[in-house]
Amino acid sequence: MNPYLTLESDLIARMRQFRRDIHAHPELAFKEFRTADKVAEVLETLNLDAIHRGQAVTGIVAVLKGRNPDSRHIGLRADMDALPLCELNHFDHASRHEGKMHACGHDGHTSMLLTAACWLSENRDAFEGTVYFIFQPAEEGEGGARVMVEEEDFFGRFPVEATYGMHNWPGLPQGHFGIHHGPVMAAMDTFALEVKGRGGHGGIPNLANDPIVASAQLVSGFQTIVARNVSPLEQAVVSVTQIHGGDGDNIIPDSVTMSGTVRSFSREVREKVITRMKEVCAGIEVMFGVEVVLDYRPGFPPTINHADNAEICIRAAKKVAGEGAVIVDLPPSMGAEDFAYFILEHPGAYIWIGNGEQSPSLHNPHYDFNDDNLVTGANYWIELVISA
Ligand code: NI
């Protein structure tokens, strides 16, 4: 066990207040102005080498050099945004902004990383290389990581060799870690489509071209993709979640619209699903003489850890939490995470830190980040920087 910080540390007491202040003032994607100001306020009091603000609007990258600063470069990432959700908690630090809530614990992620930055900036001799503390905006659906990585050339400007992420995980005991060698979070795509037929009288279908019958076949056809085209050893989901068409009992509508979501864990499976969806649509067009317009909207890619980096995380987590508190290769989550962009073409890994077995789930209006993780999470970040 290697506790750099304990629950009794003054720094932890300060950061608990910090976390609760951020929780009380949640801000949505790309609007984390107050949050970024608060993070920067703390960073500016530290002995850092550079603070880059305005990354992807509100993001911050802080740079800290240890011994032999050019010997290695490591990135640690936290997300800062909240969700459009009404908080139902009544404690003192509950959201003061109706309709906005830190229901995913990004307030805690920001605070854990900031705590590690505080400790490391006072202990520069404890580690080799250069650390980049990445405070990212807009993880929830908006892909702030993609903007940072792709549009703002993150890797060109900050030459990290590996980037690490951490998300709190309800259901996993506090003080425990969950670490995957490969897929950890799913790719999340959405789609919308329109089946265009020809409307007419419900009693005279031969003079119309019924898009409802074609749509029924289309939904059934989509359900064969996971069942018949994806390997039984792989995971994927194709869900049609909305279907709209028709206005009256005796009217065949002109068109039907539907939409849904696709989840997968590998690029190959994702491509296979997209290809088959297009083929099924084309087949339905021929079969029914309708037109099918498919708008496939790729979302976050799957988050797939690099095995070598996962091993580094496992070693660090075991030093901090003990051998028995690190659970390896739990089933991955069908949720999605934009950290994927940081490790799509570069090494890195993303791990889970237990938020407690009794914790309400992520995105639940009763959720709250477990403050004991300020110690566990910061110690993990510190250990990772020292020993990675
Ligand atoms: Ni989250």
Short mmCIF file of N, CA and C and ligand atoms in Angstrom, two decimals, residues 104 106 139-140 167, ligand 1:
data_model
loop_
_atom_site.label_atom_id
_atom_site.label_comp_id
_atom_site.label_asym_id
_atom_site.label_seq_id
_atom_site.Cartn_x
_atom_site.Cartn_y
_atom_site.Cartn_z
N CYS A 104 -22.80 12.39 -13.15
CA CYS A 104 -21.86 11.39 -13.68
C CYS A 104 -20.53 11.47 -12.94
N HIS A 106 -18.32 13.95 -12.82
CA HIS A 106 -17.20 14.66 -13.43
C HIS A 106 -16.65 15.72 -12.48
N GLU A 139 -17.79 16.08 -22.18
CA GLU A 139 -17.73 14.64 -22.43
C GLU A 139 -19.11 14.08 -22.77
N GLU A 140 -20.16 14.66 -22.16
CA GLU A 140 -21.50 14.09 -22.27
C GLU A 140 -22.10 14.32 -23.65
N HIS A 167 -12.88 6.79 -14.52
CA HIS A 167 -14.29 7.13 -14.27
C HIS A 167 -14.75 6.41 -13.02
NI NI B 1 -19.20 10.29 -17.18
#
